[in-house]
Coordinates of C-alpha atoms in Angstrom, one line a residue:
Chain Y
M1 CA -209.0 -104.3 19.3
R2 CA -207.5 -107.7 18.5
R3 CA -211.0 -109.0 17.7
F4 CA -211.4 -106.1 15.3
T5 CA -208.2 -107.0 13.5
L6 CA -209.1 -110.6 13.4
I7 CA -212.4 -109.9 11.7
S8 CA -211.3 -107.1 9.5
V9 CA -208.3 -108.7 7.7
P10 CA -210.2 -111.6 6.0
Y11 CA -213.3 -109.4 5.7
I12 CA -211.5 -106.6 3.8
W13 CA -209.6 -109.2 1.7
L14 CA -212.8 -110.8 0.5
L15 CA -214.6 -107.4 0.0
A16 CA -211.7 -106.2 -2.2
L17 CA -211.0 -109.4 -4.1
F18 CA -214.4 -111.0 -4.3
L19 CA -217.3 -108.6 -3.9
I20 CA -215.9 -105.4 -5.6
P21 CA -214.8 -107.4 -8.7
F22 CA -218.4 -108.5 -9.1
V23 CA -219.6 -104.9 -8.9
I24 CA -217.0 -104.1 -11.6
V25 CA -218.3 -106.9 -13.8
F26 CA -221.8 -105.6 -13.5
K27 CA -220.7 -102.1 -14.3
I28 CA -218.8 -103.2 -17.4
A29 CA -221.8 -105.3 -18.5
L30 CA -223.6 -102.0 -18.8
S31 CA -220.9 -100.2 -20.7
D32 CA -220.2 -100.2 -24.5
A33 CA -217.3 -101.9 -26.2
A34 CA -214.7 -99.5 -27.6
I35 CA -211.4 -99.7 -29.4
A36 CA -209.3 -98.3 -26.6
R37 CA -207.4 -99.4 -23.5
P38 CA -209.3 -100.7 -21.6
P39 CA -211.7 -101.7 -24.4
Y40 CA -214.9 -100.2 -23.0
L41 CA -216.6 -96.9 -22.4
P42 CA -217.6 -94.8 -20.4
L43 CA -214.7 -94.5 -17.9
L44 CA -215.4 -92.9 -14.6
E45 CA -213.8 -89.5 -14.4
F46 CA -213.6 -88.2 -10.9
S47 CA -211.5 -85.2 -12.0
E48 CA -214.6 -83.7 -13.6
G49 CA -216.4 -83.9 -10.3
W50 CA -220.2 -84.4 -10.0
A51 CA -220.8 -83.7 -13.7
G52 CA -218.4 -86.5 -14.6
I53 CA -220.1 -89.0 -12.4
K54 CA -223.5 -88.0 -13.7
A55 CA -222.3 -88.3 -17.3
F56 CA -220.8 -91.7 -16.5
F57 CA -224.1 -93.1 -15.1
S58 CA -226.2 -91.6 -18.0
E59 CA -224.1 -93.6 -20.5
L60 CA -224.7 -97.0 -18.8
D61 CA -227.4 -99.0 -20.4
F62 CA -228.7 -102.5 -20.9
E63 CA -227.7 -102.6 -24.5
N64 CA -225.5 -105.7 -24.1
F65 CA -228.3 -107.7 -22.4
V66 CA -230.6 -106.8 -25.3
W67 CA -227.9 -107.9 -27.7
L68 CA -227.7 -111.3 -25.8
T69 CA -231.4 -111.9 -26.4
E70 CA -231.1 -111.0 -30.1
D71 CA -228.2 -113.1 -31.1
D72 CA -229.3 -116.7 -30.8
L73 CA -225.8 -118.0 -30.1
Y74 CA -226.1 -116.9 -26.5
W75 CA -229.5 -118.2 -25.5
K76 CA -228.7 -121.4 -27.4
A77 CA -225.5 -121.7 -25.3
Y78 CA -227.4 -121.2 -22.1
L79 CA -230.0 -123.7 -23.0
S80 CA -227.5 -126.2 -24.2
S81 CA -225.4 -125.8 -21.0
L82 CA -228.5 -126.4 -18.9
K83 CA -229.3 -129.5 -20.9
I84 CA -225.7 -130.9 -20.8
A85 CA -225.5 -130.2 -17.0
L86 CA -228.9 -131.8 -16.4
V87 CA -228.3 -135.0 -18.5
S88 CA -224.8 -135.5 -17.2
T89 CA -225.9 -135.0 -13.5
L90 CA -228.5 -137.8 -14.2
F91 CA -225.9 -140.1 -15.7
T92 CA -223.5 -139.4 -12.8
L93 CA -226.2 -140.3 -10.4
L94 CA -227.1 -143.5 -12.2
I95 CA -223.4 -144.6 -12.2
G96 CA -222.4 -143.1 -8.9
Y97 CA -225.3 -144.3 -6.7
P98 CA -224.4 -148.1 -7.1
I99 CA -220.8 -147.3 -6.3
A100 CA -221.7 -145.3 -3.2
Y101 CA -224.1 -148.1 -2.2
G102 CA -221.4 -150.8 -2.7
M103 CA -218.9 -148.7 -0.6
A104 CA -221.5 -148.4 2.2
R105 CA -222.2 -152.2 2.1
A106 CA -218.5 -153.2 2.0
P107 CA -217.0 -154.8 5.1
N108 CA -215.8 -152.3 7.7
E109 CA -212.1 -153.0 7.1
W110 CA -212.3 -152.2 3.4
R111 CA -214.0 -148.9 3.8
P112 CA -211.0 -146.6 4.6
T113 CA -209.2 -147.9 1.5
L114 CA -212.3 -147.5 -0.7
L115 CA -212.7 -144.0 0.6
M116 CA -209.1 -143.2 -0.2
L117 CA -209.4 -144.6 -3.7
M118 CA -212.5 -142.4 -4.2
I119 CA -210.7 -139.3 -2.9
L120 CA -207.4 -139.8 -4.7
P121 CA -208.7 -138.5 -8.1
F122 CA -209.6 -135.2 -6.3
W123 CA -206.0 -134.6 -5.7
T124 CA -205.0 -135.4 -9.3
S125 CA -205.0 -132.6 -11.8
F126 CA -208.4 -132.1 -13.4
L127 CA -206.7 -131.2 -16.7
I128 CA -204.8 -134.5 -16.8
R129 CA -208.0 -136.5 -16.1
V130 CA -209.8 -134.8 -19.0
Y131 CA -206.7 -135.2 -21.2
A132 CA -206.5 -138.9 -20.5
W133 CA -209.8 -139.4 -22.4
M134 CA -208.4 -137.7 -25.5
G135 CA -206.2 -140.6 -26.3
I136 CA -208.9 -143.1 -25.6
L137 CA -211.8 -141.5 -27.5
S138 CA -210.0 -140.3 -30.7
T139 CA -210.7 -142.0 -34.0
E140 CA -207.4 -143.9 -33.8
G141 CA -207.8 -144.2 -30.1
L142 CA -207.9 -147.2 -27.9
L143 CA -211.7 -147.5 -27.6
N144 CA -212.0 -147.6 -31.4
Q145 CA -209.1 -150.1 -31.7
L146 CA -210.7 -152.3 -29.1
L147 CA -214.2 -152.2 -30.7
M148 CA -212.8 -152.9 -34.2
G149 CA -210.6 -155.6 -32.8
L150 CA -213.6 -157.3 -31.4
G151 CA -215.3 -156.9 -34.7
L152 CA -218.2 -154.9 -33.3
I153 CA -217.7 -152.0 -35.7
T154 CA -215.9 -151.8 -39.0
E155 CA -215.5 -148.0 -39.3
P156 CA -214.0 -146.0 -36.4
L157 CA -216.6 -144.1 -34.4
M158 CA -216.3 -140.4 -34.1
I159 CA -216.5 -139.8 -30.4
L160 CA -213.9 -137.2 -29.6
N161 CA -215.1 -133.6 -30.4
T162 CA -218.8 -134.6 -30.0
N163 CA -221.2 -134.1 -27.1
V164 CA -220.8 -137.8 -26.2
A165 CA -217.2 -137.2 -25.3
V166 CA -218.3 -134.2 -23.2
Y167 CA -220.8 -136.3 -21.3
I168 CA -218.1 -139.0 -20.7
G169 CA -215.6 -136.4 -19.5
I170 CA -218.1 -134.8 -17.1
V171 CA -219.3 -138.1 -15.6
Y172 CA -215.7 -139.2 -15.2
T173 CA -214.4 -136.0 -13.5
Y174 CA -217.4 -135.2 -11.3
L175 CA -218.1 -138.8 -10.2
P176 CA -216.4 -138.4 -6.7
F177 CA -218.4 -135.2 -6.0
L178 CA -221.6 -137.3 -6.2
V179 CA -220.3 -140.5 -4.7
L180 CA -218.9 -139.0 -1.5
P181 CA -222.1 -137.2 -0.2
V182 CA -224.3 -140.2 -1.1
Y183 CA -221.9 -142.5 0.6
A184 CA -221.9 -140.3 3.7
A185 CA -225.7 -140.6 3.8
L186 CA -225.8 -144.3 3.1
E187 CA -223.2 -145.1 5.7
K188 CA -225.4 -143.7 8.5
L189 CA -228.3 -145.9 7.5
D190 CA -229.5 -148.2 10.2
D191 CA -229.6 -151.8 8.9
S192 CA -232.4 -152.8 11.3
L193 CA -234.7 -150.5 9.3
L194 CA -234.2 -152.7 6.2
E195 CA -234.7 -155.8 8.3
A196 CA -237.9 -154.4 9.6
A197 CA -239.1 -153.6 6.1
E198 CA -238.4 -157.2 5.0
D199 CA -240.0 -158.7 8.1
L200 CA -243.1 -156.6 7.2
G201 CA -243.2 -158.3 3.9
C202 CA -241.2 -156.0 1.6
S203 CA -239.1 -157.7 -1.1
R204 CA -235.4 -156.7 -1.0
F205 CA -236.0 -154.5 -4.0
S206 CA -239.0 -152.7 -2.7
A207 CA -237.2 -152.3 0.7
F208 CA -234.4 -150.5 -1.2
W209 CA -236.9 -148.2 -2.9
L210 CA -239.0 -147.5 0.1
V211 CA -236.3 -147.3 2.8
T212 CA -232.8 -146.8 1.4
V213 CA -233.5 -144.3 -1.3
P214 CA -235.7 -141.9 0.7
L215 CA -233.2 -142.0 3.6
S216 CA -230.3 -141.1 1.4
R217 CA -232.3 -138.3 -0.3
S218 CA -230.3 -135.4 1.2
G219 CA -227.0 -137.0 0.1
I220 CA -228.4 -137.5 -3.4
L221 CA -229.5 -133.9 -3.6
A222 CA -226.2 -132.6 -2.3
G223 CA -224.3 -134.7 -4.8
C224 CA -226.5 -133.7 -7.7
F225 CA -226.0 -130.0 -6.9
L226 CA -222.3 -130.5 -6.5
V227 CA -222.2 -131.8 -10.1
F228 CA -224.8 -129.6 -11.7
I229 CA -223.6 -126.2 -10.4
P230 CA -220.0 -126.3 -11.6
V231 CA -220.8 -128.2 -14.8
L232 CA -223.1 -125.3 -15.8
G233 CA -220.0 -123.0 -16.1
E234 CA -217.6 -125.7 -17.2
F235 CA -214.9 -124.6 -19.6
V236 CA -212.1 -127.2 -19.8
I237 CA -214.2 -130.3 -20.7
P238 CA -216.2 -128.8 -23.6
S239 CA -213.1 -127.1 -25.0
L240 CA -210.9 -130.2 -25.0
L241 CA -213.4 -133.0 -25.5
G242 CA -216.2 -131.2 -27.3
G243 CA -216.3 -130.1 -30.9
S244 CA -217.4 -127.0 -32.7
G245 CA -221.0 -128.1 -32.2
T246 CA -220.6 -128.2 -28.4
L247 CA -222.1 -125.0 -27.1
M248 CA -221.5 -124.3 -23.4
I249 CA -221.7 -120.9 -21.8
G250 CA -218.3 -121.1 -20.0
K251 CA -216.6 -121.7 -23.4
V252 CA -218.6 -118.8 -25.0
L253 CA -217.6 -116.5 -22.2
F254 CA -213.9 -117.5 -22.5
E255 CA -213.8 -117.0 -26.2
E256 CA -215.8 -113.8 -26.1
F257 CA -213.2 -112.5 -23.8
F258 CA -209.9 -113.8 -25.3
S259 CA -210.7 -114.1 -29.0
N260 CA -213.2 -111.3 -29.6
R261 CA -212.0 -109.1 -26.8
D262 CA -215.5 -107.9 -26.3
W263 CA -215.4 -107.3 -22.5
P264 CA -218.8 -105.7 -22.0
V265 CA -220.6 -108.7 -23.7
A266 CA -218.4 -111.2 -21.8
S267 CA -219.4 -109.4 -18.6
A268 CA -223.1 -109.5 -19.5
V269 CA -222.8 -113.2 -20.2
A270 CA -221.2 -113.6 -16.8
V271 CA -224.0 -111.7 -15.1
I272 CA -226.7 -113.8 -16.7
L273 CA -224.9 -117.0 -15.8
L274 CA -224.8 -115.8 -12.2
L275 CA -228.5 -115.1 -12.2
I276 CA -229.2 -118.6 -13.6
L277 CA -227.0 -120.1 -10.9
I278 CA -228.7 -118.4 -8.0
V279 CA -231.6 -120.8 -8.0
P280 CA -229.6 -124.1 -7.7
I281 CA -227.2 -122.5 -5.2
V282 CA -230.0 -121.4 -2.9
L283 CA -231.6 -124.8 -3.2
F284 CA -228.3 -126.4 -2.4
Q285 CA -227.8 -124.2 0.7
M286 CA -231.3 -125.0 1.9
N287 CA -230.6 -128.7 1.6
Q288 CA -227.3 -128.4 3.5
Q289 CA -229.0 -126.5 6.3
K290 CA -231.7 -129.1 6.6
Q291 CA -229.1 -131.8 6.7
Q292 CA -227.2 -130.0 9.5
E293 CA -230.4 -129.5 11.5
A294 CA -231.3 -133.2 11.1
G295 CA -227.8 -134.1 12.3
K296 CA -228.2 -132.2 15.6
Chain U
M1 CA -226.3 -158.1 9.4
R2 CA -224.6 -156.2 6.5
R3 CA -225.0 -158.0 3.2
F4 CA -222.4 -157.5 0.5
S5 CA -224.0 -158.9 -2.6
W6 CA -222.6 -159.7 -6.0
F7 CA -224.3 -156.6 -7.3
N8 CA -222.3 -154.4 -4.8
A9 CA -219.1 -156.2 -5.8
T10 CA -219.7 -155.7 -9.5
S11 CA -220.6 -152.0 -9.2
L12 CA -217.5 -151.4 -7.1
T13 CA -215.3 -153.2 -9.5
L14 CA -216.7 -151.5 -12.6
G15 CA -216.8 -148.1 -10.8
F16 CA -213.2 -148.1 -9.8
A17 CA -212.1 -149.6 -13.1
F18 CA -213.8 -146.6 -14.8
L19 CA -212.1 -144.2 -12.4
Y20 CA -208.6 -145.7 -12.7
L21 CA -208.3 -147.3 -16.2
P22 CA -207.9 -144.0 -18.1
M23 CA -205.1 -143.0 -15.8
V24 CA -203.4 -146.4 -16.0
I25 CA -203.5 -146.2 -19.8
L26 CA -202.0 -142.7 -19.7
V27 CA -199.2 -143.9 -17.6
I28 CA -198.5 -147.0 -19.8
Y29 CA -198.4 -144.9 -23.0
S30 CA -196.0 -142.5 -21.5
F31 CA -193.4 -145.3 -21.9
N32 CA -194.3 -145.8 -25.5
E33 CA -191.4 -145.5 -28.0
S34 CA -193.6 -144.2 -30.8
R35 CA -194.7 -140.6 -31.2
L36 CA -198.1 -141.9 -32.3
V37 CA -199.6 -142.2 -28.9
T38 CA -202.1 -144.9 -29.9
V39 CA -199.7 -147.3 -31.5
W40 CA -197.5 -149.4 -29.1
A41 CA -193.9 -149.5 -30.4
G42 CA -192.0 -150.8 -27.4
F43 CA -190.8 -149.6 -24.0
S44 CA -188.8 -146.4 -23.8
T45 CA -188.2 -143.6 -21.4
K46 CA -187.2 -141.1 -24.0
W47 CA -190.2 -138.8 -23.5
Y48 CA -189.1 -138.2 -20.0
G49 CA -185.7 -137.2 -21.3
E50 CA -187.3 -134.8 -23.8
L51 CA -189.5 -133.4 -21.1
F52 CA -186.6 -132.5 -18.9
Q53 CA -184.8 -130.9 -21.9
N54 CA -187.8 -128.6 -22.5
K55 CA -187.0 -125.3 -20.8
D56 CA -190.6 -123.9 -21.3
F57 CA -192.0 -126.7 -19.2
L58 CA -189.4 -126.4 -16.5
N59 CA -189.9 -122.7 -16.3
A60 CA -193.7 -123.1 -16.1
A61 CA -193.3 -125.7 -13.4
W62 CA -191.2 -123.4 -11.3
V63 CA -193.7 -120.5 -11.7
T64 CA -196.5 -122.9 -10.7
L65 CA -194.7 -124.1 -7.6
K66 CA -193.9 -120.5 -6.5
V67 CA -197.5 -119.4 -7.0
A68 CA -198.8 -122.5 -5.2
F69 CA -196.5 -122.0 -2.3
F70 CA -197.1 -118.3 -1.6
S71 CA -200.9 -118.5 -2.3
S72 CA -201.4 -121.6 -0.1
C73 CA -199.5 -120.1 2.8
L74 CA -201.4 -116.8 2.6
A75 CA -204.7 -118.7 2.1
T76 CA -204.0 -120.8 5.2
V77 CA -203.5 -117.8 7.4
L78 CA -206.5 -115.9 6.0
G79 CA -208.7 -119.0 5.9
T80 CA -207.9 -120.0 9.5
M81 CA -208.6 -116.4 10.7
A82 CA -211.9 -116.5 8.7
A83 CA -212.9 -119.9 10.2
Y84 CA -212.1 -118.6 13.7
V85 CA -214.2 -115.5 13.1
L86 CA -217.1 -117.6 11.8
V87 CA -217.1 -120.2 14.5
R88 CA -215.9 -118.2 17.6
G89 CA -216.4 -114.6 16.6
G90 CA -220.0 -114.3 17.9
R91 CA -222.3 -111.7 16.3
F92 CA -220.9 -108.7 14.5
R93 CA -222.2 -106.3 11.9
G94 CA -222.1 -107.9 8.4
R95 CA -221.6 -111.5 9.6
T96 CA -224.1 -112.8 7.0
L97 CA -222.3 -111.1 4.2
F98 CA -219.0 -112.5 5.5
S99 CA -220.2 -116.1 5.6
G100 CA -221.8 -115.6 2.2
M101 CA -218.4 -114.4 0.8
I102 CA -216.8 -117.5 2.3
Y103 CA -219.2 -120.0 0.7
A104 CA -219.9 -118.3 -2.6
P105 CA -216.5 -118.8 -4.2
L106 CA -216.8 -122.5 -3.6
V107 CA -219.7 -122.8 -6.1
M108 CA -218.8 -119.9 -8.3
P109 CA -217.9 -120.9 -11.9
E110 CA -214.2 -120.4 -12.5
V111 CA -214.8 -118.3 -15.6
I112 CA -216.7 -115.7 -13.6
T113 CA -214.2 -115.5 -10.7
G114 CA -211.4 -115.2 -13.3
L115 CA -213.1 -112.6 -15.3
S116 CA -214.1 -110.4 -12.3
L117 CA -210.6 -110.5 -10.8
L118 CA -209.0 -109.6 -14.2
L119 CA -211.3 -106.6 -14.5
L120 CA -210.4 -105.5 -11.0
F121 CA -206.7 -105.8 -11.7
I122 CA -207.0 -103.8 -14.9
G123 CA -209.3 -101.3 -13.1
I124 CA -206.7 -100.5 -10.4
G125 CA -203.8 -100.7 -12.9
L126 CA -202.0 -103.6 -11.4
D127 CA -199.6 -105.3 -13.9
R128 CA -200.6 -108.9 -14.5
G129 CA -198.0 -111.5 -13.5
I130 CA -197.1 -113.8 -10.7
L131 CA -198.4 -111.4 -8.0
T132 CA -201.9 -111.2 -9.6
V133 CA -202.2 -115.0 -9.9
V134 CA -201.1 -115.4 -6.2
L135 CA -203.8 -112.8 -5.2
A136 CA -206.4 -114.7 -7.2
H137 CA -205.5 -118.1 -6.0
T138 CA -205.3 -116.9 -2.4
T139 CA -208.8 -115.5 -2.6
F140 CA -210.6 -118.7 -3.7
A141 CA -208.3 -121.1 -1.7
M142 CA -208.8 -119.3 1.6
C143 CA -212.5 -120.2 1.4
Y144 CA -211.7 -123.9 1.1
V145 CA -209.2 -123.6 4.0
S146 CA -211.8 -121.9 6.1
V147 CA -214.4 -124.6 5.4
V148 CA -212.0 -127.3 6.4
V149 CA -210.8 -125.6 9.5
S150 CA -214.2 -124.4 10.7
S151 CA -215.5 -128.0 10.5
R152 CA -212.8 -128.9 13.0
L153 CA -213.4 -125.8 15.2
V154 CA -217.1 -126.6 15.5
S155 CA -216.4 -130.1 16.8
F156 CA -214.0 -129.3 19.5
D157 CA -214.7 -128.6 23.1
Q158 CA -214.7 -124.8 23.7
S159 CA -214.3 -125.3 27.5
L160 CA -210.6 -126.1 26.8
E161 CA -210.1 -122.6 25.6
E162 CA -212.1 -121.2 28.5
A163 CA -210.0 -123.2 30.9
A164 CA -206.8 -121.7 29.4
L165 CA -208.2 -118.2 29.7
D166 CA -209.2 -118.9 33.4
L167 CA -205.7 -120.0 34.1
G168 CA -204.4 -116.7 33.0
C169 CA -203.6 -117.1 29.3
S170 CA -204.2 -114.1 27.0
P171 CA -206.6 -114.8 24.2
F172 CA -203.7 -115.0 21.8
E173 CA -201.8 -117.4 24.1
A174 CA -204.9 -119.6 24.5
F175 CA -205.1 -119.8 20.7
R176 CA -201.5 -120.6 20.2
L177 CA -201.1 -123.1 23.1
V178 CA -204.6 -124.8 23.1
T179 CA -206.6 -124.1 19.9
L180 CA -203.8 -124.3 17.3
P181 CA -202.4 -127.7 18.4
I182 CA -205.9 -129.2 18.3
I183 CA -206.9 -127.8 14.9
A184 CA -203.3 -128.3 13.5
P185 CA -204.2 -131.4 11.4
S186 CA -207.1 -129.5 9.7
V187 CA -204.9 -126.5 9.1
I188 CA -202.3 -128.7 7.4
S189 CA -204.9 -130.4 5.3
G190 CA -206.3 -127.0 4.4
W191 CA -202.8 -125.9 3.3
L192 CA -202.4 -129.1 1.2
L193 CA -205.8 -128.5 -0.4
A194 CA -205.0 -124.9 -1.2
F195 CA -201.6 -125.9 -2.6
T196 CA -203.2 -128.6 -4.9
L197 CA -206.0 -126.2 -6.0
S198 CA -203.4 -123.7 -7.0
L199 CA -201.3 -126.3 -8.8
D200 CA -204.3 -127.5 -10.7
D201 CA -206.0 -124.2 -11.7
L202 CA -206.2 -123.4 -15.4
V203 CA -209.1 -121.0 -15.9
I204 CA -208.5 -118.4 -13.1
A205 CA -204.8 -118.4 -13.9
S206 CA -205.5 -117.9 -17.6
F207 CA -207.4 -114.7 -16.8
T208 CA -205.1 -113.3 -14.2
T209 CA -201.7 -114.2 -15.6
G210 CA -199.5 -111.9 -17.6
P211 CA -196.3 -112.2 -19.7
G212 CA -193.6 -114.3 -18.1
A213 CA -195.9 -115.9 -15.6
T214 CA -197.2 -118.9 -17.6
T215 CA -198.2 -121.7 -15.2
L216 CA -197.9 -125.4 -15.9
P217 CA -201.7 -126.0 -16.5
I218 CA -201.7 -123.1 -19.0
K219 CA -198.7 -124.6 -20.8
V220 CA -200.2 -128.1 -20.7
Y221 CA -203.6 -126.8 -22.0
S222 CA -202.1 -125.0 -24.9
A223 CA -200.0 -128.2 -25.8
V224 CA -203.0 -130.5 -25.4
R225 CA -205.3 -128.4 -27.5
L226 CA -203.3 -129.5 -30.5
G227 CA -203.8 -133.2 -29.7
V228 CA -202.3 -136.0 -27.6
S229 CA -198.6 -135.7 -27.1
P230 CA -196.1 -138.2 -25.4
E231 CA -194.3 -135.5 -23.5
I232 CA -197.6 -134.5 -21.8
N233 CA -198.2 -138.2 -21.0
A234 CA -194.8 -138.3 -19.3
L235 CA -195.5 -135.1 -17.4
S236 CA -198.9 -136.5 -16.3
T237 CA -197.3 -139.7 -15.1
I238 CA -194.9 -137.7 -12.9
L239 CA -197.7 -135.6 -11.5
I240 CA -199.9 -138.7 -10.9
A241 CA -197.0 -140.5 -9.2
L242 CA -196.3 -137.5 -6.9
V243 CA -199.9 -137.2 -5.9
T244 CA -200.2 -140.9 -5.2
V245 CA -197.1 -141.0 -3.0
G246 CA -198.3 -137.9 -1.2
V247 CA -201.8 -139.1 -0.4
I248 CA -200.6 -142.6 0.7
T249 CA -197.9 -141.1 2.9
A250 CA -200.3 -138.6 4.4
S251 CA -202.8 -141.4 5.2
L252 CA -200.1 -143.6 6.7
I253 CA -198.9 -140.7 8.9
S254 CA -202.4 -139.8 10.1
K255 CA -203.1 -143.5 10.8
R256 CA -199.9 -143.8 12.8
A257 CA -200.7 -140.6 14.7
A258 CA -204.2 -142.0 15.5
V259 CA -202.7 -145.2 16.8
A260 CA -200.1 -143.3 18.9
Q261 CA -202.8 -141.1 20.4
A262 CA -205.0 -144.1 21.3
R263 CA -201.9 -145.7 23.0
D264 CA -201.2 -142.4 24.9
E265 CA -204.7 -142.1 26.1
R266 CA -204.7 -145.7 27.3
A267 CA -201.4 -145.1 29.1
A268 CA -202.8 -142.0 30.7
L269 CA -205.9 -143.8 32.0
Q270 CA -203.8 -146.6 33.6
Q271 CA -201.8 -144.2 35.7

């Protein structure tokens, strides 16, 4: 009996507040927008009995999904989100890997401090960390002042409200998500393997490519997924650092919902985003499982 | 032999400079006299004064603290239960669905979680306000708590619980007297994580909030959208200072606890 309570309380909570809401999103994605409260049709009328339920289902259709394929705003936003997520994951890896590598090579007594310094930004507000770049990247901002002071440029560069600012913001805020798993993989690396490679005639550089990189592969994959998956649906960064030309699906969904109040289309956008995310999420889970089995 | 090359030193220096410089600049400019955030006009603390005069910000901060407190406490209880069920619950019908529902919110885009919860609240006719934000935050934070707690539950010796049961404890007593003290540090860090996640959340709160329940991130976001403002710099500095003090204190306490535990173990061995 106790066991039953223990299982059912969190189970029912998650069913009610996680799973059922998704079913509702899916249902509304199949409805039509209407000028009413709530702003969609049809509504399920249990009072009319079986006929009401049948009428309800007959009015659901895939119209909103057809609409998404016809209006090029949406598929352009999906494509551009994928591109931004892919490119920024790559940049985060290029910048994060050397940091994780340096942390793993650092003397033992430094490592707890370095680790704490890497985790500290996690606890600091995401919004504030994005906001910090607004003052730096604006046309009168510090970066432009610095570059003009050095005489490198004569006209201030337009960085804020462009995709460049979005990339900088993503790399900055998601860097710890990549560094920590890569560091965890590199830290376990046995140094004698590198020595063996060098004894067998590898240069330091090729030993790095042939030994270190393959052995940290699962950490690299985990880190990349931890950046790629949330960036795909990112809203705060494109809306604060990006400009009108920055198309990201999270921003489109937010605006569709709050500005246009078209709930059925917003729900359809969410359903498609979820479908796109399934592939990387499954790959991520497989990688995690492989890692756990390798650890045993 | 571990080799720490100049390349490692450079990448660490540049990396941490990249991580910390923007925040340092933010803090410095919060003491700027001028309203123009990019021009330095001398040292002043006047923006802090203005911030504390601003009723809207104070109200939003109070709402945020209330939401974070209630949702993190609820999330800790539910998350710890969920972790216990996952690690010690054995097989039961629907276990795969349960673990899926624990891990899915961790990778779910916030816009989708927010939208789906809002549609639920409207569907069941629940008025949006502090309660709905607490429910929303509890749901995603409990998953983080359960991941943190279950990683501790996996690594500790189950025979301790079995011994307590053999010695006549009821399952609940065994949990309270043996399991809970051992997993307590992870439960506390789970609570802290839930609290911070709730303090920090903008997107889910924007969807699920209603009139009179504006949280601090929503307030900051609407102020920041219009551009950089010195009051927000001052607010950010206060938050950064709180987090820094909190994290350093927590790490010192856990270090001291580890040292004390090692000493106790040595003393126990000598007897």
